[in-house]
Amino acid sequence: MQKIVLALAAASASAFVGPAATRLATKINTATIEPETPEEEVVAEVAAPPAPRAWAIEQDMRAGITGPFGFFDPLSLSAGKSEQRLKYFREAELKHARVAMLAAAGFLVAENFHPLFGGAIDVPSYVAYQQTPLQTFWPVVVLYVGIVEIFSVFTFESPFEGNLWTLKSDRVPGDFEFDPAGLYPEDAAEQLDMQNKELNNGRLAMIAMAGMVAQELASGAKLF
């Protein structure tokens, strides 16, 4: 009887016990996930800018390049020279051309009309300076030359940095900002035309001066 009661009690207790929890095991498969390969970026090929054109006297210093010879340099004196060096040559040419144009006129006039230094000079022009009082003649010459050249000093590159006889890159050869009559035009084409006229007349004057002096040296007399 006692065993029956115990059995009934155990059955009653088990009725209030829930079923055993079923443990669900979740298996996670770990795998190496490679990142998605991004689409290849399309890089547009941009052409490199062209190299700057080298400075060339034929294109960058067009004044003085006229017919019938065009660019005339039979001895290739401009070959391999820098822009600053060629500008120095051009400025020297312009100075000599301007002096020669004045001298060509004065050379002829002075043989017949000489009001300066006493006005009693009656000799060929190539020796006329010897007839002037030197204590007056040379100071006047030095003064006029000095006035022009003192402004030229500031247009040169520093010689202490190895830049001998070269002009600054922004220097315009022969431009001393002296145009009291306002004759220099504003149009670029007209400016080039006037520059060509000055150079061509100046070159002719230099040749003419050499010829006149040679003729007086050969003859020992005045031209006229």
XYZ file of C-alpha atoms in Angstrom, residues 38-137:
100
model
C 35.726 47.231 -57.017
C 35.248 48.002 -60.595
C 38.438 49.224 -62.219
C 38.554 52.952 -62.165
C 38.695 54.388 -65.621
C 41.370 57.057 -65.599
C 41.201 59.318 -68.571
C 44.617 59.908 -69.985
C 45.248 63.624 -70.062
C 47.925 64.668 -72.458
C 50.733 66.627 -70.827
C 50.839 70.283 -71.779
C 53.312 70.967 -74.546
C 56.697 72.228 -73.497
C 57.065 75.981 -73.821
C 58.581 77.051 -77.102
C 62.194 77.994 -76.860
C 62.939 81.657 -77.376
C 63.948 82.308 -80.957
C 65.193 85.584 -82.349
C 63.425 84.986 -85.674
C 60.026 84.863 -83.943
C 60.426 86.908 -80.778
C 62.514 89.796 -82.079
C 60.863 90.401 -85.423
C 61.962 94.008 -85.767
C 64.726 94.335 -88.325
C 63.855 91.129 -90.160
C 62.790 92.537 -93.520
C 63.264 91.894 -97.212
C 65.062 91.143 -99.346
C 67.218 89.060 -96.994
C 64.781 88.328 -94.186
C 66.642 87.006 -91.161
C 70.223 87.829 -92.131
C 72.911 86.226 -89.978
C 75.451 84.618 -92.348
C 78.086 84.266 -89.612
C 75.586 82.693 -87.147
C 76.444 85.247 -84.489
C 73.077 84.680 -82.827
C 73.411 80.885 -82.635
C 73.338 79.544 -79.096
C 72.909 82.971 -77.510
C 70.433 83.540 -74.702
C 67.500 85.929 -74.959
C 69.165 88.420 -72.615
C 72.408 88.323 -74.616
C 70.646 88.887 -77.935
C 68.696 91.768 -76.435
C 72.027 93.305 -75.466
C 73.186 92.999 -79.095
C 69.975 94.619 -80.305
C 70.296 97.511 -77.868
C 73.905 98.050 -78.937
C 72.798 98.031 -82.576
C 70.088 100.590 -81.901
C 72.453 102.909 -80.057
C 75.005 102.777 -82.860
C 72.259 103.211 -85.457
C 70.881 106.320 -83.764
C 74.323 107.876 -83.352
C 75.140 107.059 -86.995
C 71.967 108.724 -88.261
C 72.819 111.903 -86.368
C 76.460 111.695 -87.431
C 75.641 111.148 -91.111
C 73.723 114.419 -91.165
C 76.233 116.260 -89.022
C 79.195 114.989 -91.025
C 77.956 116.753 -94.155
C 76.634 119.900 -92.469
C 79.701 120.523 -90.319
C 81.997 120.822 -93.341
C 80.070 123.880 -94.516
C 78.456 125.244 -91.375
C 80.144 124.933 -88.007
C 78.845 127.454 -85.469
C 80.219 125.648 -82.417
C 83.661 126.007 -80.843
C 84.398 129.371 -82.455
C 82.967 128.554 -85.878
C 86.330 128.758 -87.653
C 86.747 125.073 -88.448
C 87.381 124.455 -92.129
C 88.757 120.919 -92.388
C 87.397 117.491 -93.342
C 84.932 116.241 -90.765
C 86.939 113.189 -89.764
C 89.596 115.450 -88.206
C 87.331 118.332 -87.204
C 87.377 117.398 -83.524
C 91.130 118.080 -83.498
C 90.420 121.724 -84.370
C 88.214 122.225 -81.303
C 89.460 123.265 -77.866
C 89.731 119.869 -76.198
C 89.104 121.268 -72.723
C 85.616 122.181 -73.974
C 84.963 119.429 -76.498
